[in-house]
Coordinates of C-alpha atoms in Angstrom, one line a residue:
M288 CA 0.0 0.1 0.0
S289 CA 1.3 3.5 -0.8
E290 CA 1.0 4.7 2.9
K291 CA 3.4 2.3 4.1
I292 CA 6.1 3.5 1.6
T293 CA 8.7 5.9 3.5
I294 CA 11.0 8.2 2.1
K295 CA 13.9 5.8 2.7
D296 CA 12.2 3.1 0.5
I297 CA 11.9 5.5 -2.2
A298 CA 15.5 6.8 -2.0
E299 CA 16.8 3.4 -2.3
I300 CA 14.7 2.8 -5.4
A301 CA 15.7 5.9 -6.8
G302 CA 19.3 5.5 -6.1
V303 CA 19.5 9.2 -4.3
S304 CA 19.7 10.4 -1.0
V305 CA 16.9 10.6 1.5
G306 CA 17.3 14.6 1.6
T307 CA 17.0 14.6 -2.2
V308 CA 13.6 12.9 -2.0
D309 CA 12.3 15.1 0.6
R310 CA 13.2 18.1 -1.7
V311 CA 11.5 16.6 -4.7
L312 CA 8.1 15.9 -2.6
H313 CA 8.1 19.2 -1.3
N314 CA 9.1 20.8 -4.5
R315 CA 12.0 22.5 -3.1
A316 CA 15.1 23.7 -5.1
N317 CA 18.6 22.7 -5.0
V318 CA 18.0 19.1 -6.8
S319 CA 19.7 18.4 -10.2
Q320 CA 17.3 17.5 -13.3
S321 CA 18.8 14.1 -13.0
A322 CA 18.1 13.4 -9.7
R323 CA 14.5 14.9 -9.9
E324 CA 13.9 12.2 -12.9
K325 CA 14.9 9.5 -10.9
V326 CA 12.8 10.2 -7.9
E327 CA 9.9 11.0 -10.2
K328 CA 10.3 7.6 -11.7
A329 CA 10.7 5.8 -8.8
L330 CA 7.5 7.5 -7.2
K331 CA 5.6 6.3 -10.5
N332 CA 6.8 2.8 -10.4
M333 CA 5.8 2.4 -6.5
N334 CA 2.4 4.2 -7.3
Y335 CA 3.3 6.5 -4.3
H336 CA 0.7 9.0 -3.2
P337 CA 2.0 11.2 -0.3
N338 CA -0.5 11.7 2.7
V339 CA -1.0 15.2 2.2
Y340 CA -3.1 15.3 5.8
A341 CA -0.1 13.8 7.7
S342 CA 2.3 16.1 6.1
A343 CA 0.3 19.3 6.9
L344 CA -0.2 18.0 10.5
A345 CA 3.5 17.2 10.6
Y346 CA 4.6 21.0 9.4
N347 CA 2.6 22.1 12.6
K348 CA 2.1 25.5 11.0
S349 CA -0.8 27.9 11.8
Y350 CA -2.9 29.5 9.5
T351 CA -4.7 32.7 9.2
F352 CA -7.4 33.7 7.1
Y353 CA -9.7 36.8 7.0
L354 CA -13.6 37.0 6.1
L355 CA -14.5 40.4 5.3
M356 CA -18.3 41.0 5.5
P357 CA -21.1 43.8 6.0
I358 CA -22.3 44.7 9.5
H359 CA -25.3 42.7 10.1
E360 CA -28.2 41.9 12.4
S361 CA -28.6 38.8 14.5
E362 CA -31.0 36.1 12.8
A363 CA -29.8 36.9 9.2
Y364 CA -28.0 35.3 6.4
W365 CA -24.8 36.6 7.1
E366 CA -25.0 35.1 10.9
E367 CA -25.3 31.7 9.2
I368 CA -22.5 32.5 7.0
E369 CA -20.5 33.3 10.4
Q370 CA -21.7 30.0 11.9
G371 CA -20.8 27.7 9.3
A372 CA -17.2 29.3 9.0
Q373 CA -16.7 28.9 12.6
K374 CA -17.7 25.1 12.2
A375 CA -15.2 24.8 9.8
I376 CA -12.8 26.0 11.9
E377 CA -13.6 23.3 14.4
T378 CA -13.3 20.8 12.1
R379 CA -9.9 21.5 11.1
R380 CA -8.8 22.6 14.3
D381 CA -5.9 20.1 14.4
F382 CA -4.4 21.8 11.8
H383 CA -4.2 25.6 13.7
I384 CA -6.8 27.2 11.3
D385 CA -8.4 30.6 12.4
V386 CA -10.6 32.6 10.8
K387 CA -10.8 36.3 11.6
I388 CA -13.9 38.5 10.8
M389 CA -13.6 42.1 9.7
Y390 CA -17.0 44.1 9.2
Y391 CA -17.4 47.1 6.8
E392 CA -20.6 49.1 6.6
R393 CA -22.9 48.6 3.8
F394 CA -23.0 51.5 1.0
N395 CA -19.6 52.9 2.5
N396 CA -16.9 52.3 0.3
D397 CA -14.7 54.1 2.9
S398 CA -15.5 51.8 5.6
F399 CA -14.9 48.9 3.0
I400 CA -11.5 50.3 2.2
E401 CA -10.4 50.9 5.9
Q402 CA -11.2 47.3 6.5
Y403 CA -9.3 45.8 3.7
K404 CA -6.4 47.8 4.4
K405 CA -6.4 46.5 7.9
C406 CA -6.5 43.1 6.4
I407 CA -3.5 43.4 3.9
E408 CA -1.3 45.2 6.7
Q409 CA -2.0 41.5 8.8
N410 CA -0.6 39.6 5.6
P411 CA -3.0 36.7 5.9
D412 CA -3.0 33.1 4.3
G413 CA -6.1 33.8 2.7
V414 CA -9.3 36.1 2.5
I415 CA -12.9 35.3 2.1
I416 CA -14.5 38.5 0.6
V417 CA -17.8 39.8 0.4
P418 CA -17.8 42.4 -2.6
V419 CA -18.9 45.4 -2.7
E420 CA -19.1 47.6 -6.1
L421 CA -16.5 46.2 -8.7
D422 CA -14.2 49.1 -9.1
V423 CA -13.6 49.2 -5.2
T424 CA -13.4 45.8 -4.8
K425 CA -10.8 45.6 -7.5
V426 CA -8.1 47.7 -5.9
F427 CA -8.3 45.0 -3.0
T428 CA -8.2 42.0 -4.7
D429 CA -5.5 43.4 -7.1
S430 CA -3.4 43.9 -4.0
L431 CA -4.0 40.3 -2.7
H432 CA -2.6 39.1 -6.3
D433 CA 0.1 41.3 -6.0
K434 CA 1.1 39.5 -2.6
Q435 CA 0.2 36.4 -3.9
I436 CA -2.6 35.8 -1.4
P437 CA -5.3 33.7 -2.3
F438 CA -9.1 35.0 -1.8
I439 CA -12.6 33.6 -2.4
L440 CA -15.6 35.7 -3.6
L441 CA -18.6 35.1 -1.2
D442 CA -22.4 36.0 -2.2
S443 CA -21.8 37.9 -5.4
Y444 CA -19.5 36.5 -8.4
M445 CA -17.2 38.9 -10.1
P446 CA -15.3 36.8 -12.6
D447 CA -12.9 40.0 -13.5
L448 CA -11.4 39.8 -10.2
K449 CA -10.2 36.2 -11.1
P450 CA -10.9 34.7 -7.3
L451 CA -9.5 31.4 -6.5
S452 CA -13.2 30.3 -6.1
F453 CA -16.5 31.7 -5.5
W454 CA -19.5 30.1 -3.1
G455 CA -23.1 31.7 -3.7
Q456 CA -26.2 30.9 -6.0
D457 CA -26.3 31.9 -9.7
S458 CA -28.3 35.2 -8.8
F459 CA -29.9 35.7 -12.1
C460 CA -31.3 32.2 -12.3
S461 CA -32.3 32.7 -8.5
G462 CA -34.6 35.4 -9.4
Y463 CA -35.8 33.8 -12.7
F464 CA -36.8 30.8 -10.5
A465 CA -38.5 33.0 -7.8
A466 CA -40.9 34.5 -10.5
K467 CA -41.7 31.2 -12.0
M468 CA -42.4 29.6 -8.4
L469 CA -44.7 32.5 -7.6
M470 CA -46.5 32.6 -10.7
L471 CA -47.8 29.1 -9.7
I472 CA -49.9 30.9 -7.3
A473 CA -50.3 34.5 -8.6
S474 CA -50.8 34.0 -12.6
E475 CA -54.5 35.6 -12.5
E476 CA -53.4 38.8 -10.5
K477 CA -53.2 42.1 -12.3
Q478 CA -50.5 43.5 -9.8
I479 CA -47.9 42.4 -7.6
M480 CA -45.7 43.8 -4.9
L481 CA -41.9 43.7 -5.1
L482 CA -40.5 44.9 -1.7
K483 CA -37.2 46.5 -1.9
Q484 CA -35.0 47.3 1.3
V485 CA -33.0 50.4 0.4
K486 CA -30.6 52.8 1.4
N487 CA -30.2 56.2 -0.4
G488 CA -32.2 54.5 -3.3
Q489 CA -30.2 51.4 -3.6
V490 CA -30.7 48.0 -2.5
T491 CA -28.4 45.9 -0.3
S492 CA -26.3 44.0 -2.7
K493 CA -25.2 43.2 -6.0
Q494 CA -26.7 39.7 -5.8
Q495 CA -30.4 41.1 -5.2
R496 CA -29.9 43.3 -8.3
N497 CA -29.1 40.4 -10.2
R498 CA -31.8 38.2 -8.9
E499 CA -34.4 41.4 -10.0
V500 CA -32.8 41.1 -13.7
G501 CA -33.7 37.4 -13.5
F502 CA -37.4 38.0 -12.0
R503 CA -38.2 41.0 -14.3
H504 CA -37.0 38.9 -17.2
Y505 CA -39.2 36.2 -16.5
M506 CA -42.1 38.2 -16.0
K507 CA -41.6 40.1 -19.1
D508 CA -41.4 36.8 -21.2
H509 CA -44.4 35.1 -19.4
Y510 CA -46.6 37.5 -17.7
P511 CA -45.8 41.1 -19.4
N512 CA -49.6 42.3 -18.3
I513 CA -48.9 41.7 -14.6
E514 CA -47.7 45.2 -13.2
I515 CA -45.0 44.9 -10.8
V516 CA -45.6 47.5 -8.1
E517 CA -42.6 48.7 -6.1
L518 CA -42.7 49.4 -2.4
Q519 CA -39.4 50.8 -1.1
I520 CA -38.7 50.6 2.7
P521 CA -35.8 51.8 4.7
F522 CA -32.9 49.7 5.3
K523 CA -33.0 50.2 8.7
S524 CA -36.1 51.2 10.7
T525 CA -38.8 50.5 13.4
K526 CA -41.4 48.1 13.5
R527 CA -43.6 50.9 13.9
K528 CA -42.4 52.7 10.8
Y529 CA -42.7 49.8 8.5
D530 CA -46.1 49.1 9.9
I531 CA -47.2 52.6 8.8
I532 CA -45.4 52.3 5.4
L533 CA -47.0 48.6 4.9
K534 CA -50.6 49.8 6.0
E535 CA -50.5 52.9 3.6
F536 CA -49.3 50.5 0.7
F537 CA -52.2 47.9 1.1
D538 CA -54.7 50.7 1.8
A539 CA -53.7 52.1 -1.7
H540 CA -53.6 48.6 -3.5
P541 CA -56.4 46.7 -2.3
H542 CA -56.1 44.4 -5.1
I543 CA -52.6 43.2 -4.5
H544 CA -52.3 39.8 -2.9
H545 CA -49.0 38.7 -3.8
C546 CA -45.7 40.2 -2.7
I547 CA -42.2 39.1 -3.2
T548 CA -39.0 40.4 -1.6
L549 CA -35.4 39.3 -3.0
N550 CA -33.7 39.3 0.2
S551 CA -34.0 37.8 3.7
K552 CA -36.5 40.4 5.5
A553 CA -39.9 38.8 4.0
H554 CA -40.8 38.6 7.6
I555 CA -41.1 42.6 7.9
V556 CA -44.4 42.2 5.5
G557 CA -45.4 38.4 7.4
E558 CA -45.3 40.0 10.8
Y559 CA -47.1 42.7 9.9
L560 CA -49.7 40.4 8.3
L561 CA -50.1 38.2 11.0
R562 CA -50.4 41.0 13.6
N563 CA -53.2 42.4 11.5
N564 CA -54.8 39.2 10.8
I565 CA -54.7 39.7 7.3
R566 CA -55.0 36.4 5.5
N567 CA -55.7 37.5 1.8
V568 CA -52.2 38.4 1.2
Q569 CA -49.1 36.1 0.6
I570 CA -45.4 36.6 0.3
M571 CA -42.3 35.1 -0.9
G572 CA -38.7 35.7 0.2
Y573 CA -35.4 34.1 0.9
D574 CA -33.6 32.5 3.6
M575 CA -34.7 30.0 6.3
V576 CA -34.0 32.6 9.1
A577 CA -36.0 32.3 12.4
K578 CA -38.4 34.9 11.4
N579 CA -39.2 34.0 8.0
A580 CA -39.5 30.3 9.6
K581 CA -42.2 31.4 11.8
C582 CA -44.0 33.2 9.3
L583 CA -43.9 30.3 6.9
K584 CA -45.2 27.9 9.4
E585 CA -48.2 30.4 10.4
G586 CA -49.1 31.1 6.7
S587 CA -48.1 34.5 6.0
I588 CA -45.2 33.5 4.0
S589 CA -45.9 30.9 0.9
F590 CA -42.4 30.0 -0.1
L591 CA -38.9 30.7 0.9
I592 CA -36.0 30.1 -1.1
A593 CA -32.9 28.7 0.8
Q594 CA -29.6 30.1 0.1
H595 CA -27.4 27.8 2.4
G596 CA -25.6 30.7 4.1
Y597 CA -24.0 28.1 6.6
Q598 CA -22.9 25.8 3.9
Q599 CA -21.4 28.8 2.0
G600 CA -19.6 29.9 5.2
F601 CA -18.1 26.5 5.7
N602 CA -17.3 25.5 2.2
C603 CA -15.3 29.1 1.8
V604 CA -13.0 28.2 4.8
D605 CA -12.8 24.6 3.9
T606 CA -12.0 25.7 0.3
L607 CA -9.0 27.9 1.6
F608 CA -8.0 24.9 3.6
K609 CA -7.7 22.6 0.7
A610 CA -6.0 25.1 -1.2
V611 CA -3.2 26.6 1.1
V612 CA -2.9 23.9 3.4
L613 CA -3.1 20.7 1.3
K614 CA -2.0 22.5 -1.6
E615 CA -5.3 20.9 -3.7
K616 CA -6.7 22.4 -6.9
V617 CA -10.2 23.7 -6.0
Q618 CA -13.3 24.0 -8.2
P619 CA -13.2 27.9 -9.2
V620 CA -17.1 28.5 -9.4
N621 CA -19.5 26.7 -6.8
Y622 CA -23.3 27.5 -7.3
M623 CA -25.5 26.8 -4.6
P624 CA -28.5 24.8 -4.9
I625 CA -31.8 26.9 -5.4
E626 CA -34.2 25.0 -3.1
L627 CA -38.0 26.0 -2.5
L628 CA -39.3 25.8 0.9
T629 CA -42.9 25.6 2.2
K630 CA -44.8 25.3 5.3
E631 CA -45.0 21.3 4.3
N632 CA -41.4 20.7 3.8
M633 CA -39.6 23.3 5.9
E634 CA -39.3 20.9 8.8
F635 CA -36.9 18.5 6.4
Y636 CA -34.8 21.5 5.6
R637 CA -31.3 21.3 7.4
R638 CA -29.5 24.8 7.2
T639 CA -26.5 23.0 8.9
Q640 CA -26.2 19.7 6.9
L641 CA -23.0 19.6 5.0

């Protein structure tokens, strides 16, 4: 068996020293071409496969990865990502892996720049980035490329940045799918509401913008006569303020019975409907966070699309581990499944399943 083969065995077969074999196995310098060829031929004939786990453990080096992500509330998609990253640390604890999380303020490029500069100063072994606008993020990733620090994009895919890997949903397909599922129950409507949580007129992420493109593309192709009525609510506000906005909207649009939001805040509408005992309006949203799950169970939310934030957090850290520690080749683009959750199947969804 290949795991029983020792460096001494290889050295004897190749007719070189143990030190030469070690340098070849670890791709170090100071090995002549002829000696390298002898070792490589011996390895091939012996069908030798190095135990990368054992080698990494024996090296006894510590690794620090950084996760740069938005400041967020509890019980949100981002919190699940943190929990998944923490689980990956626990799973790989024998390899001395650590992940330090740095937060930036959404819609604030200066905050993002401040945090990524601090990150670069620490010379991390790898970085996970929830990107902002392309041009701002590119300055950061160009620096990482210059320093040969691998990075992974999370949530929003920007291929021009040439990341080591990406983890997240195909946003366009996700929005297209959401529209298709919504129309299973809303195809006879004249109007539907599109809820947007905004700051300075902008939604909270590039991913949501891409979902909206997919959503509108499906609607234009298949239901061009259904009017999409937008309702914009503040990114941060009180329950009382949200209730006032929602009451005004539904009073002004009594014929709207179906709503969709392309982020994890469907519960803002769902809780309003439950508190006011409104049973003729349904909403569709994203993420199996606790507040959304409660509304789904009680009937004010009809569908949720799962993003698997926990798995994304875990897989980002694990991908850096495989690439940096084990020197393995990793998959460059990893799209998460688009799963539809209802009251009937929600209990079978396991957000922590890997």
